[in-house]
Coordinates of C-alpha atoms and ligand atoms in Angstrom, one line a residue:
X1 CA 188.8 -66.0 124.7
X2 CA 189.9 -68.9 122.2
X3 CA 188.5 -67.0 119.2
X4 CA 190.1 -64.0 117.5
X5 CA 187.0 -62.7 116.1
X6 CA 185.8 -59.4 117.8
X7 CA 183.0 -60.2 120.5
X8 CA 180.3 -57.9 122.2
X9 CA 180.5 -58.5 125.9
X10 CA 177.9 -58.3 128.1
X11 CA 177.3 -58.5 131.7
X12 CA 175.2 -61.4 133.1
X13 CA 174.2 -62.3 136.4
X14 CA 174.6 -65.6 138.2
X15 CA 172.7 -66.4 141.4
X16 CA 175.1 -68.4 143.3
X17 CA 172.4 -71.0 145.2
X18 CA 174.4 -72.2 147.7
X19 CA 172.8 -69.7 150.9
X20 CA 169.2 -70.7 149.4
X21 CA 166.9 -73.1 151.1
X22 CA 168.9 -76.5 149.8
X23 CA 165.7 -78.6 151.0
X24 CA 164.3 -77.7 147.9
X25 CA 167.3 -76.7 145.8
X26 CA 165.4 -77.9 142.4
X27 CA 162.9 -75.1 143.3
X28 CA 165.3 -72.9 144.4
X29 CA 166.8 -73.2 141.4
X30 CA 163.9 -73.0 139.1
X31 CA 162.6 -69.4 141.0
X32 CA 165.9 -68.0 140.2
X33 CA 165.6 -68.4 136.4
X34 CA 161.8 -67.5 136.1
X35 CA 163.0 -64.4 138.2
X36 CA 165.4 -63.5 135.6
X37 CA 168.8 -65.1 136.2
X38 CA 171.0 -65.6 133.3
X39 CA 172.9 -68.5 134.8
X40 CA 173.5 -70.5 137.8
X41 CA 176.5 -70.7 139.7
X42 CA 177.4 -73.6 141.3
X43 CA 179.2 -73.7 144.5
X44 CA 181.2 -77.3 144.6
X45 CA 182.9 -77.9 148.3
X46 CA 185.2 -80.7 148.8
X47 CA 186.1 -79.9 152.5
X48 CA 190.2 -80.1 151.3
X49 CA 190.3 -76.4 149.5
X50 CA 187.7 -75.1 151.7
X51 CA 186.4 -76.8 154.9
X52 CA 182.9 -77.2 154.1
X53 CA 181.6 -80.0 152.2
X54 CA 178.7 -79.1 149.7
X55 CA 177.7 -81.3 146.8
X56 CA 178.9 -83.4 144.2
X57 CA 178.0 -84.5 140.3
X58 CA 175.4 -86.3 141.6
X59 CA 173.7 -83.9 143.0
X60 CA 174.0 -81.4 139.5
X61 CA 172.8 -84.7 137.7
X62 CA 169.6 -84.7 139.5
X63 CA 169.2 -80.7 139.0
X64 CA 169.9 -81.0 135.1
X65 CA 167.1 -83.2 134.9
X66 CA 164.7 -80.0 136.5
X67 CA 166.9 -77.6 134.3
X68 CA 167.0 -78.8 130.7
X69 CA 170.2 -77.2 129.1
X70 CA 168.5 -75.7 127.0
X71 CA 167.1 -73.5 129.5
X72 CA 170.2 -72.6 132.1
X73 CA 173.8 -73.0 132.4
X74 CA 175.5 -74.3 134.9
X75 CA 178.6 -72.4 136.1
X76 CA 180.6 -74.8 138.2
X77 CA 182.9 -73.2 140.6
X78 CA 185.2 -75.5 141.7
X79 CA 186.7 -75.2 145.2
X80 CA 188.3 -78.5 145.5
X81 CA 191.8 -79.8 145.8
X82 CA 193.1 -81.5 142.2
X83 CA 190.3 -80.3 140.3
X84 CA 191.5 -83.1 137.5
X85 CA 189.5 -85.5 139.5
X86 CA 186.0 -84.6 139.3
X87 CA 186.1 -83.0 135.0
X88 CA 184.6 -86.2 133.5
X89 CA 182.2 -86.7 136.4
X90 CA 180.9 -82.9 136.5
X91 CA 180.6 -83.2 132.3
X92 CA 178.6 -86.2 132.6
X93 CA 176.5 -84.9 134.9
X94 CA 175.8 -81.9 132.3
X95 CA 178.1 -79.2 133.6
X96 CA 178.4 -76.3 131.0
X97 CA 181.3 -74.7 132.6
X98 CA 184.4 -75.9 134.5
X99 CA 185.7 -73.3 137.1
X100 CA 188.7 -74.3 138.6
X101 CA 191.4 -72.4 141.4
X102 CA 194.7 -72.5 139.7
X103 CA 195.9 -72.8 143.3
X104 CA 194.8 -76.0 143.5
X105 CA 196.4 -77.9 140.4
X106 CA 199.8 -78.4 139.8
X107 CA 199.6 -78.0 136.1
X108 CA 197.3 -75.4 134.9
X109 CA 197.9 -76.2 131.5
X110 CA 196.5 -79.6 131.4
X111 CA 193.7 -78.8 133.4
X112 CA 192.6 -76.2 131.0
X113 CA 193.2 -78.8 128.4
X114 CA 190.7 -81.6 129.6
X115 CA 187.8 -79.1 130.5
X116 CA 188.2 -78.7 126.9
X117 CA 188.7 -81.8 125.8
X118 CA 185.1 -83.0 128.2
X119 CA 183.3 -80.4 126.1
X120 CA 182.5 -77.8 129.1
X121 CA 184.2 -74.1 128.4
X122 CA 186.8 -73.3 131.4
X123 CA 187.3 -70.7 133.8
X124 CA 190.5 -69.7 136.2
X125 CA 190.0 -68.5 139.7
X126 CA 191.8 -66.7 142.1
X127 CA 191.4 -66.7 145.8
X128 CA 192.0 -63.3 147.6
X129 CA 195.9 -63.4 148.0
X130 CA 196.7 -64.8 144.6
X131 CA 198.3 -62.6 142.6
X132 CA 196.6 -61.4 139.3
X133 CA 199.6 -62.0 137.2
X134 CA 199.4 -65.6 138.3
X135 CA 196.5 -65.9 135.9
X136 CA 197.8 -63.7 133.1
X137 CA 200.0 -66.7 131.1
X138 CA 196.6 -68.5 130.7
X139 CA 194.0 -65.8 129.8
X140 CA 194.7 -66.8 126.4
X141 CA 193.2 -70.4 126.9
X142 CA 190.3 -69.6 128.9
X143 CA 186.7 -68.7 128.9
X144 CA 186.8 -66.5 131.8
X145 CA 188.4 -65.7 134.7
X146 CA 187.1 -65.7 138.0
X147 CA 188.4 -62.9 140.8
X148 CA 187.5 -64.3 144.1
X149 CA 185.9 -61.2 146.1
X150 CA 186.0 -62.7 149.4
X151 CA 187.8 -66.2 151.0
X152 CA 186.1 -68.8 149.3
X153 CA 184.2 -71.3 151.8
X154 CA 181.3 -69.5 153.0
X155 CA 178.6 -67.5 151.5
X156 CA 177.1 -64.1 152.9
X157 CA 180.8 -62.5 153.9
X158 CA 182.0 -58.8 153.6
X159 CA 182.9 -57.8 149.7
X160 CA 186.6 -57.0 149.2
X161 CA 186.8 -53.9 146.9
X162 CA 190.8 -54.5 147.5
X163 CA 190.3 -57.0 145.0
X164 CA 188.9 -54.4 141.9
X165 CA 192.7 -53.5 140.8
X166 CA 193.1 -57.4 139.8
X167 CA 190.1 -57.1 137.8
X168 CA 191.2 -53.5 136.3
X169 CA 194.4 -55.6 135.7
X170 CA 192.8 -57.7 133.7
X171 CA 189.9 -55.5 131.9
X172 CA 192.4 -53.3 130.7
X173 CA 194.8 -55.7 129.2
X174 CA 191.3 -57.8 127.0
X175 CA 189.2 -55.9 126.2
X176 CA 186.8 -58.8 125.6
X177 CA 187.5 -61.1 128.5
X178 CA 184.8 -62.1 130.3
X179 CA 185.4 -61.8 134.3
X180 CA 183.4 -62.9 137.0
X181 CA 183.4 -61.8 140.2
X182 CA 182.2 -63.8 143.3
X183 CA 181.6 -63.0 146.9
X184 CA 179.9 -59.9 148.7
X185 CA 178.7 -58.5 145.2
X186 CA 175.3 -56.7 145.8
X187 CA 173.4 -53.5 144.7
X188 CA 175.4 -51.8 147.1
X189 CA 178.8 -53.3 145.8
X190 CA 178.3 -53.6 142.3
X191 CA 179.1 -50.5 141.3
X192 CA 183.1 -51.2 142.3
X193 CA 182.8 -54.8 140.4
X194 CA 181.1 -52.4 137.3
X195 CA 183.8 -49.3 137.1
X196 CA 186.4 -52.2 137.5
X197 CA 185.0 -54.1 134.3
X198 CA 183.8 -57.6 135.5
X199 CA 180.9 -58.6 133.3
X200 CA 179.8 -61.7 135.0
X201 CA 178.0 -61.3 138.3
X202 CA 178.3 -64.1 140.6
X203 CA 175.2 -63.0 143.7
X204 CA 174.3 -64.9 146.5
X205 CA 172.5 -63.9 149.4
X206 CA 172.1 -60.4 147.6
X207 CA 169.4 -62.4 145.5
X208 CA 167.9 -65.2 147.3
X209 CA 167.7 -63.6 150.2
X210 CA 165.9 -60.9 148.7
X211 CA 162.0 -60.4 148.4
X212 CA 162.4 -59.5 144.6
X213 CA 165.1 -61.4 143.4
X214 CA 164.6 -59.6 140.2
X215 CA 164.7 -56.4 141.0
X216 CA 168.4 -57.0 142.8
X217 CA 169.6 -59.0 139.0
X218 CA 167.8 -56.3 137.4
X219 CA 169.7 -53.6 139.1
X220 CA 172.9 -55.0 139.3
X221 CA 172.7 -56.1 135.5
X222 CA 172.0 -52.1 134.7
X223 CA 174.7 -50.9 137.0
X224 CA 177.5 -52.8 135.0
X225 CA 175.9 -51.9 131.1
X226 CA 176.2 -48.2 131.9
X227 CA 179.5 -48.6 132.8
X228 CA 181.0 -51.1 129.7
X229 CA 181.4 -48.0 127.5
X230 CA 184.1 -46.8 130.1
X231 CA 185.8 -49.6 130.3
X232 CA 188.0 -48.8 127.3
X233 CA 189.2 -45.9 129.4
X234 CA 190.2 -48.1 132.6
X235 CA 193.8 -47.4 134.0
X236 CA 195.5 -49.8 136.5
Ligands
DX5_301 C1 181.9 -68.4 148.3 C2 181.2 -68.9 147.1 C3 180.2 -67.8 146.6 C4 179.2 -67.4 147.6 C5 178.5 -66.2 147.1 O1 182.9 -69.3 148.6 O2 182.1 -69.1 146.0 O3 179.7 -68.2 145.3 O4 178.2 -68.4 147.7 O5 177.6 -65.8 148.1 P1 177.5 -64.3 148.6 O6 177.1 -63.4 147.4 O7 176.5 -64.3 149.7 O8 178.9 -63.9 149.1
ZN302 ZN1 181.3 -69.3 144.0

């Protein structure tokens, strides 16, 4: 959101990889963008934020090397305590975007500030009980926001569609914004993330669980354009 200049937005689907077969996450990864994901998302776990443990820089150095960046983005989503700590690592490593829960820094602002300044664009997330206006001071200095739709930890768990009046919140106040929702979002649930106004689609079992991965992306992609029109129209 850093630039004034009137933007088109678009919706884009990101295959989150952490319920995928992570014996052969290179692969895993790889069959998601021949099957028409427009990014990967990232699940970091530091056991601290969220109990589990997942992976660490290491671990995205290795899967940049099988995924030039010239060919997919990496979406990091951040679940870990004092996100300050791992920003140079993760941009070494060759990160494209720094996701981090604003409950879990005490200063926002500086966070924000070295994503920047480690040449990766930044996100905000919210988990389930943060409040939406908690976000609203830093829109202005983001790339995105991220609106958590389910407790982050664990992949496959229920959508919450009590989470689509944060996103409204949001939609309605920029226009341009890009939001990303994560958790539960399938062609079944899409259509709430799609009337709400989120453009980024963060899918996880939805899509590597299924037998046609693109037919779920391609779905859930079409679900949100029809709707972007609208959006213009949304009321809190
Ligand atoms: C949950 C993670 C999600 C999750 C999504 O903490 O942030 O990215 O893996 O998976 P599904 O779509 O199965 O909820
Ligand atoms: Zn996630």
């Amino acid at each position: 959101m850093a630039s004034s200049q009137a933007r088109t937005i678009h919706c884009k689907i990101g295959p989150s990889i952490l319920n995928s077969n992570l014996a052969s996450l290179g692969d895993e990864c790889h069959r998601m963008m021949e099957e028409g994901a427009d990014y990967l998302h990232l699940d970091v776990m530091d056991g601290h934020f969220v109990p589990a443990i997942t992976f660490g820089h290491q671990m995205v150095q290795s899967l940049r090397k099988a995924l030039p960046k010239s060919k997919c983005w990496f979406d990091m989503h951040m679940m870990v305590q004092d996100p300050d700590r791992f920003i140079k690592d993760m941009a070494d490593a060759g990160a494209d975007q720094y996701v981090f829960h604003v409950e879990a820094t005490q200063d926002v602002d500086k966070t924000i500030r070295k994503v920047k300044e480690a040449g990766m664009k930044v996100g905000v997330a919210i988990k389930p009980k943060t409040p939406v206006e908690v976000v609203l001071p830093y829109v202005e200095h983001v790339d995105l926001v991220l609106v958590m739709t389910v407790e982050p930890g664990a992949g496959g768990q229920k959508f919450m569609d009590d989470m689509m009046p944060k996103v409204k919140t949001l939609r309605k106040r920029f226009a341009e914004l890009d939001i990303e929702v994560d958790g539960g979002v399938s062609p079944d649930t899409i259509h709430h993330c799609a009337e709400a106004g989120a453009n980024l689609i963060v899918s996880g079992t939805a899509v590597v669980k299924s037998e046609s991965p693109r037919d779920v992306m391609v779905k859930m992609r079409e679900a949100v354009r029809v709707q972007i029109p609208n959006w213009k129209n949304i009321s809190s």
